[in-house]
Coordinates of C-alpha atoms in Angstrom, one line a residue:
X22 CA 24.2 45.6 -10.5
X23 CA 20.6 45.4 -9.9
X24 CA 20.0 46.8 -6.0
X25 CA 18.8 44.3 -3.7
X26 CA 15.1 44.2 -3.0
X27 CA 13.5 45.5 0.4
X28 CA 12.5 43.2 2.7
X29 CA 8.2 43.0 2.3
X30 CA 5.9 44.0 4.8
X31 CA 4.9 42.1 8.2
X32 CA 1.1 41.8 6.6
X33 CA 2.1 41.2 3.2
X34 CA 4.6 38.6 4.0
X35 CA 1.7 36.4 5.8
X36 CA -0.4 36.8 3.1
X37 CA 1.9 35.5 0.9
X38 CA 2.9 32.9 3.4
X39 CA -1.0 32.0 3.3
X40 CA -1.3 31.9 -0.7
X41 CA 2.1 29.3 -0.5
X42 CA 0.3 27.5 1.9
X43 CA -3.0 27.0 0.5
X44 CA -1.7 24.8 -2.5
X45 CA 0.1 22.6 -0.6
X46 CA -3.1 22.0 1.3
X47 CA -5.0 21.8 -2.0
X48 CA -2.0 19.3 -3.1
X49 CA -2.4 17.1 -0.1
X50 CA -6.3 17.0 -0.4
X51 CA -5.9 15.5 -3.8
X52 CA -3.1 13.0 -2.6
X53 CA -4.8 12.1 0.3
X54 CA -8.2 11.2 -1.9
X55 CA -5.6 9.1 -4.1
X56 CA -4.6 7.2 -2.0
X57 CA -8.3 6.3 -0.2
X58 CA -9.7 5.5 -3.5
X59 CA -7.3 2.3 -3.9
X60 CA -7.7 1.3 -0.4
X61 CA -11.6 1.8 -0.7
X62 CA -11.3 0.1 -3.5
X63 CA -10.0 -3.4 -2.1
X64 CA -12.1 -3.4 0.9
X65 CA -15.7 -2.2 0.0
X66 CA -15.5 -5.3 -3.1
X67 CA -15.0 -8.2 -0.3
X68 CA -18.6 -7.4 1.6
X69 CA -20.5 -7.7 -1.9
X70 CA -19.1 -11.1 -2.8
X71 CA -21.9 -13.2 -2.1
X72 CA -24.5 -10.7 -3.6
X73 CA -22.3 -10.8 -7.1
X74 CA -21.9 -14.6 -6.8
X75 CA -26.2 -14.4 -6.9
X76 CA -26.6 -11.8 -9.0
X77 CA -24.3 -13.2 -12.3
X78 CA -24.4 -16.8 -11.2
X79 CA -21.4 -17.9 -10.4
X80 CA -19.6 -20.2 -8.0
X81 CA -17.9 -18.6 -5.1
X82 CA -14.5 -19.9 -6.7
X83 CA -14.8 -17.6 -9.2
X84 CA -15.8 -14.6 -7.6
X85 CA -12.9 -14.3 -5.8
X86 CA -11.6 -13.1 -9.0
X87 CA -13.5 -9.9 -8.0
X88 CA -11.2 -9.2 -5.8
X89 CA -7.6 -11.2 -7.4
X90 CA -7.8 -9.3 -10.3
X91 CA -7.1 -5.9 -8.8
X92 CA -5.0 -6.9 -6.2
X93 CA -3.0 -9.0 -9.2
X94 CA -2.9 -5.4 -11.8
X95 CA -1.8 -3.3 -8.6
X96 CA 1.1 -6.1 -7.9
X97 CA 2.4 -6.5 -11.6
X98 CA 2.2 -2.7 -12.9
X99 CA 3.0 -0.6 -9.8
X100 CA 6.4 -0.3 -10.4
X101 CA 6.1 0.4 -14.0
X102 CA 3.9 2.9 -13.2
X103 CA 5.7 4.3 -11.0
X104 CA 8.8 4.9 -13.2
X105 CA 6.6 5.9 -16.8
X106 CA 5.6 8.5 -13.8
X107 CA 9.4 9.9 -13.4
X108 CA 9.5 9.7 -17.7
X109 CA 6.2 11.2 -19.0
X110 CA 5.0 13.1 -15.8
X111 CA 3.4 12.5 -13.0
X112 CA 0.6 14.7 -12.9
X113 CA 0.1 14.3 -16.5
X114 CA 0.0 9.9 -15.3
X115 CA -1.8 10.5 -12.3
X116 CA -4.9 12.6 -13.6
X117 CA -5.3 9.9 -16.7
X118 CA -4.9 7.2 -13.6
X119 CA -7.7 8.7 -11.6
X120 CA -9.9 9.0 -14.8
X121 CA -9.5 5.8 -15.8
X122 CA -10.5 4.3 -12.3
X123 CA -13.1 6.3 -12.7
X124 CA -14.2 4.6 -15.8
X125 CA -13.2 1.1 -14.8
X126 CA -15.7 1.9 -11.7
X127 CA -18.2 2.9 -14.6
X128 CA -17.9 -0.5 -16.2
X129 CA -18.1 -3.0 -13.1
X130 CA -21.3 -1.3 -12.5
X131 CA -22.6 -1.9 -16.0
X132 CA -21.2 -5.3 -16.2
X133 CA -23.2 -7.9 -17.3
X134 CA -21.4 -11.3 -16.8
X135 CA -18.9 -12.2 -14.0
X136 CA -15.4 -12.5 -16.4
X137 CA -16.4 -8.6 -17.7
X138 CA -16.7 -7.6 -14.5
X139 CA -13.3 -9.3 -13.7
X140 CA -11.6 -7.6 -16.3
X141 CA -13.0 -3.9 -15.3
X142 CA -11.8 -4.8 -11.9
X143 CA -8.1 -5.2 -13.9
X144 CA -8.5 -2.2 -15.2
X145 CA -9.6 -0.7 -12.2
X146 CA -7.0 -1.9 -10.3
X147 CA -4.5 -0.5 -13.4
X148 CA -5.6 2.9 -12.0
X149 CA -5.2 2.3 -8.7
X150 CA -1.6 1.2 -9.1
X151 CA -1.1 5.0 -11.0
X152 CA -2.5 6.4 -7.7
X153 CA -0.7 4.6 -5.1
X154 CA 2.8 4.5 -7.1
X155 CA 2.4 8.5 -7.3
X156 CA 0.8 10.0 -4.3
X157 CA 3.7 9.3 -2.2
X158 CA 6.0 10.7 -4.9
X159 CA 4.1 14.0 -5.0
X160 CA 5.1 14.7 -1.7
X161 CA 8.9 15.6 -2.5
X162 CA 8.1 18.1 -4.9
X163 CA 4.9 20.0 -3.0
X164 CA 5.3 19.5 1.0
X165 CA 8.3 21.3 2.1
X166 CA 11.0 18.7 3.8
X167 CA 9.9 19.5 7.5
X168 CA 6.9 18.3 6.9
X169 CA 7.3 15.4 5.1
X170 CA 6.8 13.0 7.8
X171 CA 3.6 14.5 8.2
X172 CA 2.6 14.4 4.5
X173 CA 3.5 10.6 4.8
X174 CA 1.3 10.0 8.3
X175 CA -1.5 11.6 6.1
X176 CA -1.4 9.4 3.1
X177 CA -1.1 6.4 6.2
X178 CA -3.8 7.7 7.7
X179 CA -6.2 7.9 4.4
X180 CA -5.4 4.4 3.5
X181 CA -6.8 3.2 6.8
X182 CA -9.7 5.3 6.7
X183 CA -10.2 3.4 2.9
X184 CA -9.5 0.5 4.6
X185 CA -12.0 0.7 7.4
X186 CA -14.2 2.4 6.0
X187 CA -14.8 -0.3 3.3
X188 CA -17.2 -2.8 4.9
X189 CA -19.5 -0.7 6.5
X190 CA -20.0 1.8 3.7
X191 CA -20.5 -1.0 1.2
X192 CA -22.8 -2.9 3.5
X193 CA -24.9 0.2 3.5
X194 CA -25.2 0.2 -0.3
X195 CA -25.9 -3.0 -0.8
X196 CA -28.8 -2.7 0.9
X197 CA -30.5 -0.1 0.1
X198 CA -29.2 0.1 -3.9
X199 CA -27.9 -3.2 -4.7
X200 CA -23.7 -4.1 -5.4
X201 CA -23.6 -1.8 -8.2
X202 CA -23.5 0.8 -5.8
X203 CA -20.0 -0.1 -4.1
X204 CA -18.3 0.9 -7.7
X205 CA -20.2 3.7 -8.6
X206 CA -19.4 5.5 -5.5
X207 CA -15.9 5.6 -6.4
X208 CA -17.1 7.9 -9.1
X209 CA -17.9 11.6 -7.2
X210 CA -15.1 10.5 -5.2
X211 CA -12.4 10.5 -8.4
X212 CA -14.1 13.1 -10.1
X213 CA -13.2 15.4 -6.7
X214 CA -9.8 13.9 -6.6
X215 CA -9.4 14.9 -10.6
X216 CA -10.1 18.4 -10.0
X217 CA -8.1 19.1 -7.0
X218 CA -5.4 17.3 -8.7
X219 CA -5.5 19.0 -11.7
X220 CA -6.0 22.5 -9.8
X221 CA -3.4 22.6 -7.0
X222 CA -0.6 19.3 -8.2
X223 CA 2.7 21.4 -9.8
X224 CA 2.7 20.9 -13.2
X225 CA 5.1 18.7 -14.9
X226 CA 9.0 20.1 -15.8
X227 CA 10.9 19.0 -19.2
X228 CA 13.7 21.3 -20.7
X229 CA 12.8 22.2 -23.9
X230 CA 15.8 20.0 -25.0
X231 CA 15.0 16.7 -23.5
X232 CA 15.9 13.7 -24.9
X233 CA 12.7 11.4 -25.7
X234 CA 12.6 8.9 -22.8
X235 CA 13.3 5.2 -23.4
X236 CA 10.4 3.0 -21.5
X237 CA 12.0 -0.6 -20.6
X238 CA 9.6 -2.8 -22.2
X239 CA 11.0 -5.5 -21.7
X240 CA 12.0 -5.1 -18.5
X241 CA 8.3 -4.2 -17.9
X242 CA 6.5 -7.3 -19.1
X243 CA 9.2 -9.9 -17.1
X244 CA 8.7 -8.0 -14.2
X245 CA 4.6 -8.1 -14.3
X246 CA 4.9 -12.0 -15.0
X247 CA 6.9 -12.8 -12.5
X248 CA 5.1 -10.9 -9.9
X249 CA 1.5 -12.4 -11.2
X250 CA 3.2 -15.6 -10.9
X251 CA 4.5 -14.9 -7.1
X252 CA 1.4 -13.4 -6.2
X253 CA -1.2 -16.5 -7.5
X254 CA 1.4 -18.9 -6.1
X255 CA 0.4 -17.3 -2.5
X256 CA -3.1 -16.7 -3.0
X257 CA -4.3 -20.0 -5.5
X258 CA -5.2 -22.7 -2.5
X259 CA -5.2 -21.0 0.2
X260 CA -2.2 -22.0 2.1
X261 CA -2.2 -25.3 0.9
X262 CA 0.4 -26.1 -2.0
X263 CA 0.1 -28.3 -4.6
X264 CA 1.8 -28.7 -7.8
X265 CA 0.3 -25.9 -9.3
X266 CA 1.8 -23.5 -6.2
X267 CA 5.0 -25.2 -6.8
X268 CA 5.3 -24.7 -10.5
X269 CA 4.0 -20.6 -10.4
X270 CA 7.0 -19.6 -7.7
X271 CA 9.7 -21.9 -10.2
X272 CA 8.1 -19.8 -12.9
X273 CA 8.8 -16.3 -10.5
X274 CA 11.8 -17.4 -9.3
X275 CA 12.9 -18.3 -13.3
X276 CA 11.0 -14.8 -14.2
X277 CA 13.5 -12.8 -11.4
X278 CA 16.4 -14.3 -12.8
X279 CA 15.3 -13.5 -16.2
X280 CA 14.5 -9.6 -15.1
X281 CA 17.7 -9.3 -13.2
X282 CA 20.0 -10.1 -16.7
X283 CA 17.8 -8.1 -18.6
X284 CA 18.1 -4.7 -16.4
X285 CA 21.8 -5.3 -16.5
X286 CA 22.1 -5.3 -20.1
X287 CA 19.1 -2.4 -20.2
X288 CA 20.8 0.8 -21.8
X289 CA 17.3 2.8 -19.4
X290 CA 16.6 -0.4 -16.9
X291 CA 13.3 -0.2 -15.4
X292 CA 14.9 -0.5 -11.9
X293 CA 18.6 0.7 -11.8
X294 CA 19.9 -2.5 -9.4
X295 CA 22.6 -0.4 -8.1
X296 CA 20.0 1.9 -6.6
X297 CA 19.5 -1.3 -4.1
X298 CA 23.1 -0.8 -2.6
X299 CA 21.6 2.0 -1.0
X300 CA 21.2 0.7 2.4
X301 CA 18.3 3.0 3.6
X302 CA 16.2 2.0 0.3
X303 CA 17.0 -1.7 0.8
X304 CA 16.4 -1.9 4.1
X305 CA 13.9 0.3 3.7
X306 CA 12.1 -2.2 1.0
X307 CA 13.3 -5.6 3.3
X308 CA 11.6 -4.4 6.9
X309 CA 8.5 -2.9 5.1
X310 CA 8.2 -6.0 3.4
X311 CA 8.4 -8.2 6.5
X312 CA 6.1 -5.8 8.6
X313 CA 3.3 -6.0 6.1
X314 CA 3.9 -9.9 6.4
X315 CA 3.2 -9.7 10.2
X316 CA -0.1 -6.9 9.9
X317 CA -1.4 -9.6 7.3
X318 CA -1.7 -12.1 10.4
X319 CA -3.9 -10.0 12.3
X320 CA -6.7 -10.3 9.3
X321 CA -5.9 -14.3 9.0
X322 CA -5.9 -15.2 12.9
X323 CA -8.4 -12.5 14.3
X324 CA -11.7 -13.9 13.3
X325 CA -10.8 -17.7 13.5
X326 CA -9.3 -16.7 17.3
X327 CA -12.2 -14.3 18.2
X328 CA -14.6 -16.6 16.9
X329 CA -13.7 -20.3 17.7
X330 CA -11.0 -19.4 20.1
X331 CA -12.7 -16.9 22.3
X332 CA -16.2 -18.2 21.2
X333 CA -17.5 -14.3 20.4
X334 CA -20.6 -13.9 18.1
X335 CA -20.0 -12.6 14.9
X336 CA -21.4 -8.9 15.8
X337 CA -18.7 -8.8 18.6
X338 CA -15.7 -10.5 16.4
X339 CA -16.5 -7.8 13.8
X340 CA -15.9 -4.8 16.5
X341 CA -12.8 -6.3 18.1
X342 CA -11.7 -6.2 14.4
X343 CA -12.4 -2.9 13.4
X344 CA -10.3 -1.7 17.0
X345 CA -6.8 -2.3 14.6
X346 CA -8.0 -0.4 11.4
X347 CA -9.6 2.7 13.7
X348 CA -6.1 2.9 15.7
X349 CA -4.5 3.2 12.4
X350 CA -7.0 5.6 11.2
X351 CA -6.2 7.8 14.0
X352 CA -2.2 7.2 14.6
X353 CA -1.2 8.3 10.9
X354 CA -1.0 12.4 11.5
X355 CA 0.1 12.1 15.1
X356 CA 2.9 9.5 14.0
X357 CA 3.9 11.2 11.2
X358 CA 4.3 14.4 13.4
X359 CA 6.5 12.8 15.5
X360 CA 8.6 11.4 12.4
X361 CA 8.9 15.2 11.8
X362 CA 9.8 15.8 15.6
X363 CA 12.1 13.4 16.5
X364 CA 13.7 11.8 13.3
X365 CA 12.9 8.9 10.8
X366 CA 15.2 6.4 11.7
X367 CA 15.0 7.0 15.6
X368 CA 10.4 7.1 15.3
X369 CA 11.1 4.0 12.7
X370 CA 13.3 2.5 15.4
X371 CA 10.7 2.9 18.3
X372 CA 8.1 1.5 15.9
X373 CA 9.5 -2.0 15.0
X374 CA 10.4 -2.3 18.7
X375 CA 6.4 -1.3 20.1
X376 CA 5.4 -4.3 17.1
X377 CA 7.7 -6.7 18.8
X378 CA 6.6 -6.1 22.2
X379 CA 3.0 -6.2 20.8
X380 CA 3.8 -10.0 18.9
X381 CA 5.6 -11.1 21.8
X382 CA 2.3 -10.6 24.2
X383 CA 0.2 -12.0 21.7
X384 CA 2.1 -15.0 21.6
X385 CA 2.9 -15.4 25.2
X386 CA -0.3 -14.1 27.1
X387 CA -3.1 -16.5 28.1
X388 CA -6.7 -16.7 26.3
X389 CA -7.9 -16.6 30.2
X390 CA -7.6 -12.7 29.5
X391 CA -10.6 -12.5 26.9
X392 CA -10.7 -9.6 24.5
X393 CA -8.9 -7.8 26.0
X394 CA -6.1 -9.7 26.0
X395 CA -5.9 -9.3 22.5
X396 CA -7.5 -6.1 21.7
X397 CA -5.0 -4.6 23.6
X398 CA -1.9 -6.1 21.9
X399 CA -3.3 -5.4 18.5
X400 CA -3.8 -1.5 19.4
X401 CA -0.2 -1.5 20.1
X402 CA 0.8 -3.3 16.8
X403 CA -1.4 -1.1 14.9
X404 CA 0.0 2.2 16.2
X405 CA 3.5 1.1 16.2
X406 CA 3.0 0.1 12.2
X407 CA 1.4 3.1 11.7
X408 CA 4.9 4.9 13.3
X409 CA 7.1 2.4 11.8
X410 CA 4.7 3.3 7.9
X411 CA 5.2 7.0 8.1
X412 CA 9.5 6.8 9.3
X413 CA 10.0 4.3 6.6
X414 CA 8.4 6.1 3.5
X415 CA 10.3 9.0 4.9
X416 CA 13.4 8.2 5.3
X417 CA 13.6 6.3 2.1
X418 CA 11.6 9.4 0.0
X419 CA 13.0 12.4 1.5
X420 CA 16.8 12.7 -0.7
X421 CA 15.4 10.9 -3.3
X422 CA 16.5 12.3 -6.7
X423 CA 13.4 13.9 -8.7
X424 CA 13.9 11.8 -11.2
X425 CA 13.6 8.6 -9.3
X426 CA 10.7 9.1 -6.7
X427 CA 8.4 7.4 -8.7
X428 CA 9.6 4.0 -9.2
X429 CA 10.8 4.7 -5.5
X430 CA 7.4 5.2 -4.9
X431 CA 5.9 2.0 -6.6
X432 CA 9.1 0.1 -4.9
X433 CA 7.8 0.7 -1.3
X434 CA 3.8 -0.1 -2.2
X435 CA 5.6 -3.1 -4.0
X436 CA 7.1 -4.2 -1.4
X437 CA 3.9 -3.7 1.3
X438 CA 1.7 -6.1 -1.1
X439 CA 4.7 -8.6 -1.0
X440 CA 4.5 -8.6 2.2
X441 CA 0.5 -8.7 2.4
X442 CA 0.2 -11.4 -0.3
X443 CA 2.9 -13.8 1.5
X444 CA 1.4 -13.3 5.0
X445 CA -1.8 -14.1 4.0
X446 CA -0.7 -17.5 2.5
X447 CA 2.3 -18.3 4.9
X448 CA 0.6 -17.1 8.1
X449 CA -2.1 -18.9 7.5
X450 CA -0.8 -21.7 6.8
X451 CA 1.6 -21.3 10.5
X452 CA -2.3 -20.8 12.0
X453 CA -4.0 -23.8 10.6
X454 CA -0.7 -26.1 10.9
X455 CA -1.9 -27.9 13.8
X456 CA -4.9 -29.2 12.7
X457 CA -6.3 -31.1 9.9
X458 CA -10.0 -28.9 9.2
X459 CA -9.5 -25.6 10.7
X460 CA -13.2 -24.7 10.4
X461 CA -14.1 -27.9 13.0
X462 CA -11.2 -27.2 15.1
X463 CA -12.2 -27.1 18.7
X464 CA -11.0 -23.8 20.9
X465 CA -7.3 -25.1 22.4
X466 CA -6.5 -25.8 18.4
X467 CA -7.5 -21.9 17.7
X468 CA -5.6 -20.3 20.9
X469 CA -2.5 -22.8 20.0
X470 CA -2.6 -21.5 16.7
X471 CA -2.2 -17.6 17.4
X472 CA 0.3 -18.4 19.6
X473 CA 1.8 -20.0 17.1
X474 CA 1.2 -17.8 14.7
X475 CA 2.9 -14.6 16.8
X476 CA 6.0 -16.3 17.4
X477 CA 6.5 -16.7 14.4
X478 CA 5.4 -12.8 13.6
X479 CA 7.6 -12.1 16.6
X480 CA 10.6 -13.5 14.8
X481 CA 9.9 -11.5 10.9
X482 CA 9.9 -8.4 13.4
X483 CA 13.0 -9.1 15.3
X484 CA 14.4 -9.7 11.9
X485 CA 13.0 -6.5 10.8
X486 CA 14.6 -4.5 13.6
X487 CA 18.1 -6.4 12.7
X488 CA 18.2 -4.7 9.3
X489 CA 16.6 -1.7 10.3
X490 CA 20.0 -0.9 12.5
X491 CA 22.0 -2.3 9.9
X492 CA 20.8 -0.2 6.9
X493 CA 21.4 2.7 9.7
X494 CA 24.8 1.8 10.4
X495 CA 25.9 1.2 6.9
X496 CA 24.1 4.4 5.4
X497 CA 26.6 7.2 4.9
X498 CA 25.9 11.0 6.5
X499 CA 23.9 13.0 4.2
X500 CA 25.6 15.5 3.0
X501 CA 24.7 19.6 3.0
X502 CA 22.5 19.7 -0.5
X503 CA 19.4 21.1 -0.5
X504 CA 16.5 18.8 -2.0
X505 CA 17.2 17.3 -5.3
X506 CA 13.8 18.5 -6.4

């Protein structure tokens, strides 16, 4: 027998604790840059509308496909992503992700007409799904399980730096180098994110007698229809449905049935439905959904209410916005911590109960208060979404089998958009229900419709919390197994 080694060294030990931890640093530096890049991406695009609608001509109509078509490629191919991730690798997927929205980047800039620069937007937004179905995957396999919550309030917190940091950075370019500028920023940014990926991201395992993995085509294409069609039938009108609304959600709600018989029958399914009788992951996937439905209200009702409700000037409305994405910036780490501290399901808990409170005041409390009045509700929200974020995405990623976290993964971003893409139609169609021409409505129409407007958000929440206890009560003890990974 071989004799057991000797314990190392006091000093030698911490360095070695040292070199363990400085990849896992490296790791999260190149996750955390992967997952700003997609939300930098969606927000810097919006303030450099109106110069692109000058610049190639175009009606504002269509340059809102600027912004559709990356939001429409992240929607349909996340998932996918996410699970050719688990089959061919995810670093391998993840570095050819980043290059490729590098290159997409490349190609808005250089675009000469408005449809080519809608289709590098696709393809931009094809790279951005790779990133944001992967980064959160990553996590299992290079953050030890402590820290996970912390790891996940990160990636949180990166998003709403992207997020916030969107406006004003592209604002700035604009006007000193012209709209080009806002993609080919994302350049430097992705070439950094390449290297630290490919430098400190674990390389990817298969036994030298793997089977070749089956990719569910079919599964694939059904479930990127259906979720283009559900996502225009929100977005096309803007609230208001016509025939054309009606007709894309028969076609999704045809395309889900469709997608459902075809996993069943699917010898590798894209999504394995019995994974969904899991009642962490589906109540996991239901509350994040309806959460992101509420935080979508807070971008539809905020200006209107600042503006026509409050009567603020447009330099003011724009800082009482930015007070939700700066909260957020700051509330990831501390509330992923905290995850880490006290438990998923209890900080997850605590968080869906703070966003009630927080709809229940905006809803209830007078417009006699001012800003802050609503400032201070919407600090609240923001921080307790933050909390509620970084619980849910650990408590549904933590025991997740290696093999799965990807389409995991894309199953939780999934499920955010959802949510984002519905509350933008449906909320704002709650806000603008009591009058006829919202942009001529006088004040007591505006304040009527927040209130409105949070009820209603005060409800999805209270629904939220209902299924959050229930997915806790159902869910079975884990049992003593170490990670999967």
């Amino acid at each position: 027998m071989q004799a057991p080694s000797k314990p190392a060294p006091p000093d030698k030990q911490a360095t070695e604790a040292g070199s363990a931890t400085r990849p896992v640093r490296g790791a999260l530096a190149s996750l955390s840059l992967a997952m700003l890049l997609p939300a930098l991406g969606t927000s810097i695009a919006n303030v450099g509308l109106p110069d692109m609608a000058k610049a190639l001509h175009a009606p504002f109509q269509d340059v809102q496909w600027i912004v559709l078509a990356y939001l429409l490629a992240i929607t349909a191919l996340i998932v996918s992503v996410g699970r050719l991730g688990d089959m061919v690798g995810r670093r391998r997927l993840l570095l050819a992700g980043i290059a490729l929205f590098a290159v997409a980047s490349i190609l808005c800039a250089l675009a000469p007409t408005l449809w080519l620069l809608v289709a590098a937007r696709a393809l931009q937004g094809l790279g951005a799904s790779v990133m944001m179905a992967l980064t959160m995957a990553f996590v299992g396999s290079t953050v030890p399980k402590a820290r996970t919550g912390s790891a996940m309030g990160l990636l949180g917190t990166m998003s709403a730096v992207g997020t916030t940091l969107g406006p004003a950075l592209g604002g700035l370019l604009i006007a000193h180098f012209g709209w080009q500028a806002i993609f080919l920023v994302n350049v430097p940014l992705a070439g950094v994110a390449l290297l630290l990926a490919w430098r400190f991201l674990p390389a990817d395992q298969r036994g030298a007698n793997a089977r070749r993995p089956v990719f569910d085509h079919r599964g694939t294409v059904l479930l990127a229809l259906t979720l283009c069609a559900y996502a225009l039938a929100m977005t096309v009108g803007r609230g208001h449905f016509s025939v054309r609304n009606v007709a894309l959600l028969l076609a999704a709600c045809v395309g889900a049935i469709l997608f459902v018989r075809v996993e069943l029958k699917a010898p590798a399914p894209l999504i394995r439905l019995a994974m969904l009788r899991a009642p962490v992951l589906s109540a996991g996937l239901a509350t994040s959904m309806l959460v992101s439905t509420v935080m979508m209200s807070t971008l539809v009702v905020g200006p209107f209410y600042l503006a026509r409700g409050l009567g603020l000037g447009t330099a003011v409305t724009g800082m009482v916005l930015a007070a939700g994405p700066l909260v957020a910036a700051f509330c990831g780490v501390p509330s992923g911590w905290l995850v880490d501290r006290y438990g998923a399901q209890r900080m997850g808990g605590a968080g869906l109960c703070g966003a009630a409170f927080a709809c229940l005041a905006l809803a209830l409390l007078p417009a006699s208060l001012g800003i802050a009045g609503y400032v201070v509700p919407i600090m609240l929200l923001t921080a307790s979404y933050a909390l509620f974020q970084a619980a849910n995405n650990t408590a549904v990623m933590v025991d997740i089998a290696a093999e799965q976290r990807g389409v995991i993964s894309g199953m939780l971003n999934l499920s955010r958009n959802l949510g984002l893409v519905t509350g933008a139609s449906v909320m704002g169609a709650v806000f603008a229900a009591g009058t006829s021409d919202i942009a001529s409505a006088p004040p007591a129409a505006m304040i009527g419709g927040m209130h409105a407007t949070f009820a209603v958000a005060s409800a999805l929440v209270l629904a939220a919390l209902a299924i959050f206890a229930l997915g806790r009560a159902l869910a079975k003890p884990p049992t003593p197994s170490g990670d999967p990974a």
